[in-house]
Amino acid sequence: MNAVVFDAIKALLDEGKIPTVALTKSKLTQPIPLPVIIAAVSQYKNNPDSIHNLAKQPQQKSETVDNSSQLDRIETKLDRLLALLEK
């Protein structure tokens, strides 16, 4: 589940509200595709304990990665691949 959507659902639960797609979308701090929101809310409705299980897992890196650093990593990988091909 997307960490931002997880945080929105958790915020709703902390307020005592039942997460719906519309409420979850209103709590988001950044734009998230609607299918991701729907999947997260469906996952919660099918298994409410999944939110508590995710809270126990270590937080993954934020999905919002600086585009320039991502481009730098891609360029580095490409350079390595080209070096391997030249051997």
JSON list of N, CA and C in Angstrom, two decimals:
[
{"chain": "A", "resi": 1, "resn": "MET", "atom": "N", "xyz": [0.85, -1.17, 0.00]},
{"chain": "A", "resi": 1, "resn": "MET", "atom": "CA", "xyz": [0.00, 0.00, 0.00]},
{"chain": "A", "resi": 1, "resn": "MET", "atom": "C", "xyz": [0.89, 1.23, 0.00]},
{"chain": "A", "resi": 2, "resn": "ASN", "atom": "N", "xyz": [0.51, 2.22, -0.74]},
{"chain": "A", "resi": 2, "resn": "ASN", "atom": "CA", "xyz": [1.23, 3.47, -0.83]},
{"chain": "A", "resi": 2, "resn": "ASN", "atom": "C", "xyz": [1.27, 4.12, 0.56]},
{"chain": "A", "resi": 3, "resn": "ALA", "atom": "N", "xyz": [2.45, 4.60, 0.96]},
{"chain": "A", "resi": 3, "resn": "ALA", "atom": "CA", "xyz": [2.61, 5.17, 2.31]},
{"chain": "A", "resi": 3, "resn": "ALA", "atom": "C", "xyz": [1.74, 6.40, 2.52]},
{"chain": "A", "resi": 4, "resn": "VAL", "atom": "N", "xyz": [1.56, 7.21, 1.50]},
{"chain": "A", "resi": 4, "resn": "VAL", "atom": "CA", "xyz": [0.74, 8.41, 1.63]},
{"chain": "A", "resi": 4, "resn": "VAL", "atom": "C", "xyz": [-0.72, 8.03, 1.85]},
{"chain": "A", "resi": 5, "resn": "VAL", "atom": "N", "xyz": [-1.19, 7.03, 1.11]},
{"chain": "A", "resi": 5, "resn": "VAL", "atom": "CA", "xyz": [-2.56, 6.56, 1.27]},
{"chain": "A", "resi": 5, "resn": "VAL", "atom": "C", "xyz": [-2.72, 5.91, 2.64]},
{"chain": "A", "resi": 6, "resn": "PHE", "atom": "N", "xyz": [-1.73, 5.15, 3.06]},
{"chain": "A", "resi": 6, "resn": "PHE", "atom": "CA", "xyz": [-1.74, 4.54, 4.40]},
{"chain": "A", "resi": 6, "resn": "PHE", "atom": "C", "xyz": [-1.89, 5.61, 5.47]},
{"chain": "A", "resi": 7, "resn": "ASP", "atom": "N", "xyz": [-1.13, 6.69, 5.34]},
{"chain": "A", "resi": 7, "resn": "ASP", "atom": "CA", "xyz": [-1.21, 7.77, 6.33]},
{"chain": "A", "resi": 7, "resn": "ASP", "atom": "C", "xyz": [-2.59, 8.42, 6.33]},
{"chain": "A", "resi": 8, "resn": "ALA", "atom": "N", "xyz": [-3.20, 8.57, 5.15]},
{"chain": "A", "resi": 8, "resn": "ALA", "atom": "CA", "xyz": [-4.53, 9.17, 5.07]},
{"chain": "A", "resi": 8, "resn": "ALA", "atom": "C", "xyz": [-5.57, 8.27, 5.73]},
{"chain": "A", "resi": 9, "resn": "ILE", "atom": "N", "xyz": [-5.49, 6.98, 5.48]},
{"chain": "A", "resi": 9, "resn": "ILE", "atom": "CA", "xyz": [-6.44, 6.03, 6.10]},
{"chain": "A", "resi": 9, "resn": "ILE", "atom": "C", "xyz": [-6.24, 6.02, 7.61]},
{"chain": "A", "resi": 10, "resn": "LYS", "atom": "N", "xyz": [-4.98, 6.02, 8.03]},
{"chain": "A", "resi": 10, "resn": "LYS", "atom": "CA", "xyz": [-4.69, 6.02, 9.47]},
{"chain": "A", "resi": 10, "resn": "LYS", "atom": "C", "xyz": [-5.24, 7.30, 10.13]},
{"chain": "A", "resi": 11, "resn": "ALA", "atom": "N", "xyz": [-5.11, 8.43, 9.45]},
{"chain": "A", "resi": 11, "resn": "ALA", "atom": "CA", "xyz": [-5.64, 9.69, 9.99]},
{"chain": "A", "resi": 11, "resn": "ALA", "atom": "C", "xyz": [-7.15, 9.62, 10.15]},
{"chain": "A", "resi": 12, "resn": "LEU", "atom": "N", "xyz": [-7.82, 9.03, 9.17]},
{"chain": "A", "resi": 12, "resn": "LEU", "atom": "CA", "xyz": [-9.27, 8.88, 9.26]},
{"chain": "A", "resi": 12, "resn": "LEU", "atom": "C", "xyz": [-9.65, 7.98, 10.43]},
{"chain": "A", "resi": 13, "resn": "LEU", "atom": "N", "xyz": [-8.93, 6.89, 10.58]},
{"chain": "A", "resi": 13, "resn": "LEU", "atom": "CA", "xyz": [-9.21, 5.98, 11.69]},
{"chain": "A", "resi": 13, "resn": "LEU", "atom": "C", "xyz": [-8.97, 6.65, 13.04]},
{"chain": "A", "resi": 14, "resn": "ASP", "atom": "N", "xyz": [-7.92, 7.48, 13.11]},
{"chain": "A", "resi": 14, "resn": "ASP", "atom": "CA", "xyz": [-7.64, 8.21, 14.35]},
{"chain": "A", "resi": 14, "resn": "ASP", "atom": "C", "xyz": [-8.76, 9.19, 14.69]},
{"chain": "A", "resi": 15, "resn": "GLU", "atom": "N", "xyz": [-9.45, 9.69, 13.65]},
{"chain": "A", "resi": 15, "resn": "GLU", "atom": "CA", "xyz": [-10.58, 10.61, 13.85]},
{"chain": "A", "resi": 15, "resn": "GLU", "atom": "C", "xyz": [-11.88, 9.85, 14.13]},
{"chain": "A", "resi": 16, "resn": "GLY", "atom": "N", "xyz": [-11.81, 8.53, 14.08]},
{"chain": "A", "resi": 16, "resn": "GLY", "atom": "CA", "xyz": [-13.00, 7.72, 14.33]},
{"chain": "A", "resi": 16, "resn": "GLY", "atom": "C", "xyz": [-13.91, 7.59, 13.11]},
{"chain": "A", "resi": 17, "resn": "LYS", "atom": "N", "xyz": [-13.37, 7.90, 11.94]},
{"chain": "A", "resi": 17, "resn": "LYS", "atom": "CA", "xyz": [-14.15, 7.82, 10.70]},
{"chain": "A", "resi": 17, "resn": "LYS", "atom": "C", "xyz": [-13.84, 6.52, 9.98]},
{"chain": "A", "resi": 18, "resn": "ILE", "atom": "N", "xyz": [-14.81, 6.05, 9.21]},
{"chain": "A", "resi": 18, "resn": "ILE", "atom": "CA", "xyz": [-14.62, 4.85, 8.39]},
{"chain": "A", "resi": 18, "resn": "ILE", "atom": "C", "xyz": [-14.05, 5.30, 7.04]},
{"chain": "A", "resi": 19, "resn": "PRO", "atom": "N", "xyz": [-12.88, 4.77, 6.65]},
{"chain": "A", "resi": 19, "resn": "PRO", "atom": "CA", "xyz": [-12.27, 5.19, 5.40]},
{"chain": "A", "resi": 19, "resn": "PRO", "atom": "C", "xyz": [-13.13, 4.83, 4.18]},
{"chain": "A", "resi": 20, "resn": "THR", "atom": "N", "xyz": [-13.37, 5.80, 3.35]},
{"chain": "A", "resi": 20, "resn": "THR", "atom": "CA", "xyz": [-13.98, 5.60, 2.03]},
{"chain": "A", "resi": 20, "resn": "THR", "atom": "C", "xyz": [-13.03, 6.21, 1.02]},
{"chain": "A", "resi": 21, "resn": "VAL", "atom": "N", "xyz": [-13.28, 5.96, -0.24]},
{"chain": "A", "resi": 21, "resn": "VAL", "atom": "CA", "xyz": [-12.40, 6.50, -1.28]},
{"chain": "A", "resi": 21, "resn": "VAL", "atom": "C", "xyz": [-12.40, 8.03, -1.21]},
{"chain": "A", "resi": 22, "resn": "ALA", "atom": "N", "xyz": [-13.59, 8.62, -1.10]},
{"chain": "A", "resi": 22, "resn": "ALA", "atom": "CA", "xyz": [-13.69, 10.08, -1.09]},
{"chain": "A", "resi": 22, "resn": "ALA", "atom": "C", "xyz": [-13.01, 10.68, 0.14]},
{"chain": "A", "resi": 23, "resn": "LEU", "atom": "N", "xyz": [-13.26, 10.12, 1.32]},
{"chain": "A", "resi": 23, "resn": "LEU", "atom": "CA", "xyz": [-12.63, 10.64, 2.53]},
{"chain": "A", "resi": 23, "resn": "LEU", "atom": "C", "xyz": [-11.11, 10.47, 2.48]},
{"chain": "A", "resi": 24, "resn": "THR", "atom": "N", "xyz": [-10.67, 9.33, 1.99]},
{"chain": "A", "resi": 24, "resn": "THR", "atom": "CA", "xyz": [-9.24, 9.07, 1.91]},
{"chain": "A", "resi": 24, "resn": "THR", "atom": "C", "xyz": [-8.59, 10.07, 0.95]},
{"chain": "A", "resi": 25, "resn": "LYS", "atom": "N", "xyz": [-9.24, 10.28, -0.19]},
{"chain": "A", "resi": 25, "resn": "LYS", "atom": "CA", "xyz": [-8.69, 11.23, -1.18]},
{"chain": "A", "resi": 25, "resn": "LYS", "atom": "C", "xyz": [-8.61, 12.63, -0.60]},
{"chain": "A", "resi": 26, "resn": "SER", "atom": "N", "xyz": [-9.58, 12.99, 0.22]},
{"chain": "A", "resi": 26, "resn": "SER", "atom": "CA", "xyz": [-9.57, 14.34, 0.81]},
{"chain": "A", "resi": 26, "resn": "SER", "atom": "C", "xyz": [-8.44, 14.52, 1.83]},
{"chain": "A", "resi": 27, "resn": "LYS", "atom": "N", "xyz": [-7.94, 13.44, 2.38]},
{"chain": "A", "resi": 27, "resn": "LYS", "atom": "CA", "xyz": [-6.88, 13.51, 3.39]},
{"chain": "A", "resi": 27, "resn": "LYS", "atom": "C", "xyz": [-5.47, 13.43, 2.78]},
{"chain": "A", "resi": 28, "resn": "LEU", "atom": "N", "xyz": [-5.36, 13.16, 1.49]},
{"chain": "A", "resi": 28, "resn": "LEU", "atom": "CA", "xyz": [-4.05, 12.97, 0.87]},
{"chain": "A", "resi": 28, "resn": "LEU", "atom": "C", "xyz": [-3.26, 14.28, 0.85]},
{"chain": "A", "resi": 29, "resn": "THR", "atom": "N", "xyz": [-1.97, 14.16, 1.04]},
{"chain": "A", "resi": 29, "resn": "THR", "atom": "CA", "xyz": [-1.09, 15.33, 1.03]},
{"chain": "A", "resi": 29, "resn": "THR", "atom": "C", "xyz": [-0.44, 15.56, -0.33]},
{"chain": "A", "resi": 30, "resn": "GLN", "atom": "N", "xyz": [-0.62, 14.60, -1.24]},
{"chain": "A", "resi": 30, "resn": "GLN", "atom": "CA", "xyz": [-0.08, 14.73, -2.60]},
{"chain": "A", "resi": 30, "resn": "GLN", "atom": "C", "xyz": [-0.98, 13.97, -3.54]},
{"chain": "A", "resi": 31, "resn": "PRO", "atom": "N", "xyz": [-0.93, 14.29, -4.84]},
{"chain": "A", "resi": 31, "resn": "PRO", "atom": "CA", "xyz": [-1.80, 13.59, -5.79]},
{"chain": "A", "resi": 31, "resn": "PRO", "atom": "C", "xyz": [-1.42, 12.11, -5.92]},
{"chain": "A", "resi": 32, "resn": "ILE", "atom": "N", "xyz": [-2.42, 11.26, -5.83]},
{"chain": "A", "resi": 32, "resn": "ILE", "atom": "CA", "xyz": [-2.24, 9.81, -5.96]},
{"chain": "A", "resi": 32, "resn": "ILE", "atom": "C", "xyz": [-3.28, 9.34, -6.97]},
{"chain": "A", "resi": 33, "resn": "PRO", "atom": "N", "xyz": [-2.91, 8.44, -7.89]},
{"chain": "A", "resi": 33, "resn": "PRO", "atom": "CA", "xyz": [-3.89, 7.93, -8.86]},
{"chain": "A", "resi": 33, "resn": "PRO", "atom": "C", "xyz": [-5.07, 7.25, -8.15]},
{"chain": "A", "resi": 34, "resn": "LEU", "atom": "N", "xyz": [-6.26, 7.48, -8.68]},
{"chain": "A", "resi": 34, "resn": "LEU", "atom": "CA", "xyz": [-7.47, 6.94, -8.07]},
{"chain": "A", "resi": 34, "resn": "LEU", "atom": "C", "xyz": [-7.44, 5.42, -7.91]},
{"chain": "A", "resi": 35, "resn": "PRO", "atom": "N", "xyz": [-6.92, 4.65, -8.88]},
{"chain": "A", "resi": 35, "resn": "PRO", "atom": "CA", "xyz": [-6.87, 3.19, -8.68]},
{"chain": "A", "resi": 35, "resn": "PRO", "atom": "C", "xyz": [-6.05, 2.78, -7.45]},
{"chain": "A", "resi": 36, "resn": "VAL", "atom": "N", "xyz": [-5.03, 3.53, -7.11]},
{"chain": "A", "resi": 36, "resn": "VAL", "atom": "CA", "xyz": [-4.21, 3.21, -5.93]},
{"chain": "A", "resi": 36, "resn": "VAL", "atom": "C", "xyz": [-5.04, 3.45, -4.66]},
{"chain": "A", "resi": 37, "resn": "ILE", "atom": "N", "xyz": [-5.81, 4.54, -4.66]},
{"chain": "A", "resi": 37, "resn": "ILE", "atom": "CA", "xyz": [-6.66, 4.85, -3.51]},
{"chain": "A", "resi": 37, "resn": "ILE", "atom": "C", "xyz": [-7.73, 3.78, -3.35]},
{"chain": "A", "resi": 38, "resn": "ILE", "atom": "N", "xyz": [-8.37, 3.42, -4.46]},
{"chain": "A", "resi": 38, "resn": "ILE", "atom": "CA", "xyz": [-9.42, 2.40, -4.42]},
{"chain": "A", "resi": 38, "resn": "ILE", "atom": "C", "xyz": [-8.86, 1.07, -3.91]},
{"chain": "A", "resi": 39, "resn": "ALA", "atom": "N", "xyz": [-7.69, 0.70, -4.40]},
{"chain": "A", "resi": 39, "resn": "ALA", "atom": "CA", "xyz": [-7.08, -0.56, -3.97]},
{"chain": "A", "resi": 39, "resn": "ALA", "atom": "C", "xyz": [-6.77, -0.53, -2.47]},
{"chain": "A", "resi": 40, "resn": "ALA", "atom": "N", "xyz": [-6.28, 0.58, -1.98]},
{"chain": "A", "resi": 40, "resn": "ALA", "atom": "CA", "xyz": [-5.93, 0.68, -0.56]},
{"chain": "A", "resi": 40, "resn": "ALA", "atom": "C", "xyz": [-7.17, 0.62, 0.32]},
{"chain": "A", "resi": 41, "resn": "VAL", "atom": "N", "xyz": [-8.23, 1.32, -0.08]},
{"chain": "A", "resi": 41, "resn": "VAL", "atom": "CA", "xyz": [-9.46, 1.30, 0.71]},
{"chain": "A", "resi": 41, "resn": "VAL", "atom": "C", "xyz": [-10.08, -0.09, 0.67]},
{"chain": "A", "resi": 42, "resn": "SER", "atom": "N", "xyz": [-10.04, -0.74, -0.50]},
{"chain": "A", "resi": 42, "resn": "SER", "atom": "CA", "xyz": [-10.56, -2.10, -0.62]},
{"chain": "A", "resi": 42, "resn": "SER", "atom": "C", "xyz": [-9.78, -3.06, 0.26]},
{"chain": "A", "resi": 43, "resn": "GLN", "atom": "N", "xyz": [-8.46, -2.90, 0.26]},
{"chain": "A", "resi": 43, "resn": "GLN", "atom": "CA", "xyz": [-7.62, -3.76, 1.10]},
{"chain": "A", "resi": 43, "resn": "GLN", "atom": "C", "xyz": [-7.98, -3.56, 2.57]},
{"chain": "A", "resi": 44, "resn": "TYR", "atom": "N", "xyz": [-8.18, -2.31, 2.96]},
{"chain": "A", "resi": 44, "resn": "TYR", "atom": "CA", "xyz": [-8.56, -2.05, 4.35]},
{"chain": "A", "resi": 44, "resn": "TYR", "atom": "C", "xyz": [-9.91, -2.67, 4.68]},
{"chain": "A", "resi": 45, "resn": "LYS", "atom": "N", "xyz": [-10.89, -2.51, 3.78]},
{"chain": "A", "resi": 45, "resn": "LYS", "atom": "CA", "xyz": [-12.23, -3.04, 4.05]},
{"chain": "A", "resi": 45, "resn": "LYS", "atom": "C", "xyz": [-12.23, -4.57, 4.11]},
{"chain": "A", "resi": 46, "resn": "ASN", "atom": "N", "xyz": [-11.40, -5.21, 3.28]},
{"chain": "A", "resi": 46, "resn": "ASN", "atom": "CA", "xyz": [-11.32, -6.67, 3.28]},
{"chain": "A", "resi": 46, "resn": "ASN", "atom": "C", "xyz": [-10.58, -7.19, 4.49]},
{"chain": "A", "resi": 47, "resn": "ASN", "atom": "N", "xyz": [-9.62, -6.41, 4.99]},
{"chain": "A", "resi": 47, "resn": "ASN", "atom": "CA", "xyz": [-8.81, -6.86, 6.11]},
{"chain": "A", "resi": 47, "resn": "ASN", "atom": "C", "xyz": [-8.38, -5.64, 6.93]},
{"chain": "A", "resi": 48, "resn": "PRO", "atom": "N", "xyz": [-9.23, -5.19, 7.85]},
{"chain": "A", "resi": 48, "resn": "PRO", "atom": "CA", "xyz": [-8.89, -4.00, 8.64]},
{"chain": "A", "resi": 48, "resn": "PRO", "atom": "C", "xyz": [-7.59, -4.14, 9.43]},
{"chain": "A", "resi": 49, "resn": "ASP", "atom": "N", "xyz": [-7.20, -5.36, 9.74]},
{"chain": "A", "resi": 49, "resn": "ASP", "atom": "CA", "xyz": [-5.94, -5.57, 10.47]},
{"chain": "A", "resi": 49, "resn": "ASP", "atom": "C", "xyz": [-4.72, -5.25, 9.62]},
{"chain": "A", "resi": 50, "resn": "SER", "atom": "N", "xyz": [-4.89, -5.16, 8.30]},
{"chain": "A", "resi": 50, "resn": "SER", "atom": "CA", "xyz": [-3.75, -4.88, 7.42]},
{"chain": "A", "resi": 50, "resn": "SER", "atom": "C", "xyz": [-3.13, -3.53, 7.74]},
{"chain": "A", "resi": 51, "resn": "ILE", "atom": "N", "xyz": [-3.94, -2.58, 8.20]},
{"chain": "A", "resi": 51, "resn": "ILE", "atom": "CA", "xyz": [-3.42, -1.27, 8.58]},
{"chain": "A", "resi": 51, "resn": "ILE", "atom": "C", "xyz": [-2.48, -1.42, 9.79]},
{"chain": "A", "resi": 52, "resn": "HIS", "atom": "N", "xyz": [-2.88, -2.22, 10.75]},
{"chain": "A", "resi": 52, "resn": "HIS", "atom": "CA", "xyz": [-2.05, -2.42, 11.94]},
{"chain": "A", "resi": 52, "resn": "HIS", "atom": "C", "xyz": [-0.78, -3.19, 11.59]},
{"chain": "A", "resi": 53, "resn": "ASN", "atom": "N", "xyz": [-0.88, -4.13, 10.64]},
{"chain": "A", "resi": 53, "resn": "ASN", "atom": "CA", "xyz": [0.30, -4.88, 10.21]},
{"chain": "A", "resi": 53, "resn": "ASN", "atom": "C", "xyz": [1.28, -3.96, 9.51]},
{"chain": "A", "resi": 54, "resn": "LEU", "atom": "N", "xyz": [0.77, -3.02, 8.70]},
{"chain": "A", "resi": 54, "resn": "LEU", "atom": "CA", "xyz": [1.66, -2.10, 8.01]},
{"chain": "A", "resi": 54, "resn": "LEU", "atom": "C", "xyz": [2.33, -1.14, 8.99]},
{"chain": "A", "resi": 55, "resn": "ALA", "atom": "N", "xyz": [1.63, -0.81, 10.05]},
{"chain": "A", "resi": 55, "resn": "ALA", "atom": "CA", "xyz": [2.21, 0.10, 11.04]},
{"chain": "A", "resi": 55, "resn": "ALA", "atom": "C", "xyz": [3.40, -0.55, 11.75]},
{"chain": "A", "resi": 56, "resn": "LYS", "atom": "N", "xyz": [3.40, -1.87, 11.86]},
{"chain": "A", "resi": 56, "resn": "LYS", "atom": "CA", "xyz": [4.50, -2.57, 12.54]},
{"chain": "A", "resi": 56, "resn": "LYS", "atom": "C", "xyz": [5.71, -2.74, 11.64]},
{"chain": "A", "resi": 57, "resn": "GLN", "atom": "N", "xyz": [5.51, -2.66, 10.31]},
{"chain": "A", "resi": 57, "resn": "GLN", "atom": "CA", "xyz": [6.61, -2.83, 9.38]},
{"chain": "A", "resi": 57, "resn": "GLN", "atom": "C", "xyz": [7.43, -1.54, 9.33]},
{"chain": "A", "resi": 58, "resn": "PRO", "atom": "N", "xyz": [8.73, -1.66, 9.10]},
{"chain": "A", "resi": 58, "resn": "PRO", "atom": "CA", "xyz": [9.53, -0.45, 8.99]},
{"chain": "A", "resi": 58, "resn": "PRO", "atom": "C", "xyz": [9.09, 0.37, 7.78]},
{"chain": "A", "resi": 59, "resn": "GLN", "atom": "N", "xyz": [9.11, 1.67, 7.93]},
{"chain": "A", "resi": 59, "resn": "GLN", "atom": "CA", "xyz": [8.70, 2.54, 6.83]},
{"chain": "A", "resi": 59, "resn": "GLN", "atom": "C", "xyz": [9.68, 2.44, 5.68]},
{"chain": "A", "resi": 60, "resn": "GLN", "atom": "N", "xyz": [9.14, 2.32, 4.49]},
{"chain": "A", "resi": 60, "resn": "GLN", "atom": "CA", "xyz": [9.97, 2.31, 3.31]},
{"chain": "A", "resi": 60, "resn": "GLN", "atom": "C", "xyz": [10.29, 3.74, 2.92]},
{"chain": "A", "resi": 61, "resn": "LYS", "atom": "N", "xyz": [11.23, 3.89, 2.02]},
{"chain": "A", "resi": 61, "resn": "LYS", "atom": "CA", "xyz": [11.57, 5.21, 1.53]},
{"chain": "A", "resi": 61, "resn": "LYS", "atom": "C", "xyz": [10.32, 5.86, 0.95]},
{"chain": "A", "resi": 62, "resn": "SER", "atom": "N", "xyz": [10.27, 7.15, 1.08]},
{"chain": "A", "resi": 62, "resn": "SER", "atom": "CA", "xyz": [9.16, 7.88, 0.50]},
{"chain": "A", "resi": 62, "resn": "SER", "atom": "C", "xyz": [9.16, 7.68, -1.01]},
{"chain": "A", "resi": 63, "resn": "GLU", "atom": "N", "xyz": [7.98, 7.54, -1.58]},
{"chain": "A", "resi": 63, "resn": "GLU", "atom": "CA", "xyz": [7.90, 7.29, -3.01]},
{"chain": "A", "resi": 63, "resn": "GLU", "atom": "C", "xyz": [8.15, 8.54, -3.83]},
{"chain": "A", "resi": 64, "resn": "THR", "atom": "N", "xyz": [8.17, 9.67, -3.17]},
{"chain": "A", "resi": 64, "resn": "THR", "atom": "CA", "xyz": [8.47, 10.90, -3.88]},
{"chain": "A", "resi": 64, "resn": "THR", "atom": "C", "xyz": [9.97, 11.09, -3.89]},
{"chain": "A", "resi": 65, "resn": "VAL", "atom": "N", "xyz": [10.60, 10.68, -4.96]},
{"chain": "A", "resi": 65, "resn": "VAL", "atom": "CA", "xyz": [12.04, 10.75, -5.09]},
{"chain": "A", "resi": 65, "resn": "VAL", "atom": "C", "xyz": [12.37, 11.95, -5.95]},
{"chain": "A", "resi": 66, "resn": "ASP", "atom": "N", "xyz": [13.40, 12.66, -5.57]},
{"chain": "A", "resi": 66, "resn": "ASP", "atom": "CA", "xyz": [13.84, 13.79, -6.36]},
{"chain": "A", "resi": 66, "resn": "ASP", "atom": "C", "xyz": [14.19, 13.31, -7.77]},
{"chain": "A", "resi": 67, "resn": "ASN", "atom": "N", "xyz": [13.59, 13.96, -8.78]},
{"chain": "A", "resi": 67, "resn": "ASN", "atom": "CA", "xyz": [13.78, 13.52, -10.16]},
{"chain": "A", "resi": 67, "resn": "ASN", "atom": "C", "xyz": [15.23, 13.55, -10.59]},
{"chain": "A", "resi": 68, "resn": "SER", "atom": "N", "xyz": [15.98, 14.53, -10.13]},
{"chain": "A", "resi": 68, "resn": "SER", "atom": "CA", "xyz": [17.38, 14.62, -10.55]},
{"chain": "A", "resi": 68, "resn": "SER", "atom": "C", "xyz": [18.19, 13.47, -9.97]},
{"chain": "A", "resi": 69, "resn": "SER", "atom": "N", "xyz": [17.94, 13.08, -8.72]},
{"chain": "A", "resi": 69, "resn": "SER", "atom": "CA", "xyz": [18.69, 11.97, -8.15]},
{"chain": "A", "resi": 69, "resn": "SER", "atom": "C", "xyz": [18.30, 10.66, -8.81]},
{"chain": "A", "resi": 70, "resn": "GLN", "atom": "N", "xyz": [17.03, 10.52, -9.19]},
{"chain": "A", "resi": 70, "resn": "GLN", "atom": "CA", "xyz": [16.59, 9.33, -9.90]},
{"chain": "A", "resi": 70, "resn": "GLN", "atom": "C", "xyz": [17.27, 9.27, -11.27]},
{"chain": "A", "resi": 71, "resn": "LEU", "atom": "N", "xyz": [17.37, 10.40, -11.94]},
{"chain": "A", "resi": 71, "resn": "LEU", "atom": "CA", "xyz": [18.03, 10.46, -13.23]},
{"chain": "A", "resi": 71, "resn": "LEU", "atom": "C", "xyz": [19.51, 10.11, -13.08]},
{"chain": "A", "resi": 72, "resn": "ASP", "atom": "N", "xyz": [20.13, 10.59, -12.01]},
{"chain": "A", "resi": 72, "resn": "ASP", "atom": "CA", "xyz": [21.54, 10.27, -11.76]},
{"chain": "A", "resi": 72, "resn": "ASP", "atom": "C", "xyz": [21.74, 8.76, -11.59]},
{"chain": "A", "resi": 73, "resn": "ARG", "atom": "N", "xyz": [20.85, 8.11, -10.87]},
{"chain": "A", "resi": 73, "resn": "ARG", "atom": "CA", "xyz": [20.96, 6.66, -10.68]},
{"chain": "A", "resi": 73, "resn": "ARG", "atom": "C", "xyz": [20.79, 5.93, -12.00]},
{"chain": "A", "resi": 74, "resn": "ILE", "atom": "N", "xyz": [19.86, 6.37, -12.81]},
{"chain": "A", "resi": 74, "resn": "ILE", "atom": "CA", "xyz": [19.62, 5.73, -14.11]},
{"chain": "A", "resi": 74, "resn": "ILE", "atom": "C", "xyz": [20.86, 5.90, -14.99]},
{"chain": "A", "resi": 75, "resn": "GLU", "atom": "N", "xyz": [21.44, 7.09, -14.99]},
{"chain": "A", "resi": 75, "resn": "GLU", "atom": "CA", "xyz": [22.64, 7.33, -15.80]},
{"chain": "A", "resi": 75, "resn": "GLU", "atom": "C", "xyz": [23.80, 6.45, -15.32]},
{"chain": "A", "resi": 76, "resn": "THR", "atom": "N", "xyz": [23.94, 6.29, -14.02]},
{"chain": "A", "resi": 76, "resn": "THR", "atom": "CA", "xyz": [25.01, 5.45, -13.47]},
{"chain": "A", "resi": 76, "resn": "THR", "atom": "C", "xyz": [24.83, 4.00, -13.91]},
{"chain": "A", "resi": 77, "resn": "LYS", "atom": "N", "xyz": [23.60, 3.51, -13.85]},
{"chain": "A", "resi": 77, "resn": "LYS", "atom": "CA", "xyz": [23.33, 2.14, -14.29]},
{"chain": "A", "resi": 77, "resn": "LYS", "atom": "C", "xyz": [23.60, 1.98, -15.77]},
{"chain": "A", "resi": 78, "resn": "LEU", "atom": "N", "xyz": [23.21, 2.97, -16.54]},
{"chain": "A", "resi": 78, "resn": "LEU", "atom": "CA", "xyz": [23.45, 2.91, -17.99]},
{"chain": "A", "resi": 78, "resn": "LEU", "atom": "C", "xyz": [24.94, 2.89, -18.28]},
{"chain": "A", "resi": 79, "resn": "ASP", "atom": "N", "xyz": [25.71, 3.71, -17.55]},
{"chain": "A", "resi": 79, "resn": "ASP", "atom": "CA", "xyz": [27.16, 3.72, -17.73]},
{"chain": "A", "resi": 79, "resn": "ASP", "atom": "C", "xyz": [27.76, 2.35, -17.42]},
{"chain": "A", "resi": 80, "resn": "ARG", "atom": "N", "xyz": [27.27, 1.71, -16.35]},
{"chain": "A", "resi": 80, "resn": "ARG", "atom": "CA", "xyz": [27.77, 0.37, -16.01]},
{"chain": "A", "resi": 80, "resn": "ARG", "atom": "C", "xyz": [27.44, -0.64, -17.09]},
{"chain": "A", "resi": 81, "resn": "LEU", "atom": "N", "xyz": [26.22, -0.58, -17.59]},
{"chain": "A", "resi": 81, "resn": "LEU", "atom": "CA", "xyz": [25.82, -1.51, -18.65]},
{"chain": "A", "resi": 81, "resn": "LEU", "atom": "C", "xyz": [26.65, -1.31, -19.91]},
{"chain": "A", "resi": 82, "resn": "LEU", "atom": "N", "xyz": [26.88, -0.05, -20.28]},
{"chain": "A", "resi": 82, "resn": "LEU", "atom": "CA", "xyz": [27.69, 0.21, -21.45]},
{"chain": "A", "resi": 82, "resn": "LEU", "atom": "C", "xyz": [29.11, -0.28, -21.26]},
{"chain": "A", "resi": 83, "resn": "ALA", "atom": "N", "xyz": [29.66, -0.12, -20.08]},
{"chain": "A", "resi": 83, "resn": "ALA", "atom": "CA", "xyz": [31.01, -0.59, -19.79]},
{"chain": "A", "resi": 83, "resn": "ALA", "atom": "C", "xyz": [31.08, -2.11, -19.91]},
{"chain": "A", "resi": 84, "resn": "LEU", "atom": "N", "xyz": [30.05, -2.80, -19.42]},
{"chain": "A", "resi": 84, "resn": "LEU", "atom": "CA", "xyz": [30.01, -4.25, -19.54]},
{"chain": "A", "resi": 84, "resn": "LEU", "atom": "C", "xyz": [29.91, -4.69, -21.00]},
{"chain": "A", "resi": 85, "resn": "LEU", "atom": "N", "xyz": [29.15, -3.98, -21.79]},
{"chain": "A", "resi": 85, "resn": "LEU", "atom": "CA", "xyz": [29.01, -4.32, -23.20]},
{"chain": "A", "resi": 85, "resn": "LEU", "atom": "C", "xyz": [30.31, -4.10, -23.98]},
{"chain": "A", "resi": 86, "resn": "GLU", "atom": "N", "xyz": [31.10, -3.12, -23.58]},
{"chain": "A", "resi": 86, "resn": "GLU", "atom": "CA", "xyz": [32.34, -2.82, -24.28]},
{"chain": "A", "resi": 86, "resn": "GLU", "atom": "C", "xyz": [33.43, -3.83, -23.98]},
{"chain": "A", "resi": 87, "resn": "LYS", "atom": "N", "xyz": [33.30, -4.61, -22.90]},
{"chain": "A", "resi": 87, "resn": "LYS", "atom": "CA", "xyz": [34.32, -5.59, -22.54]},
{"chain": "A", "resi": 87, "resn": "LYS", "atom": "C", "xyz": [34.35, -6.73, -23.49]}
]
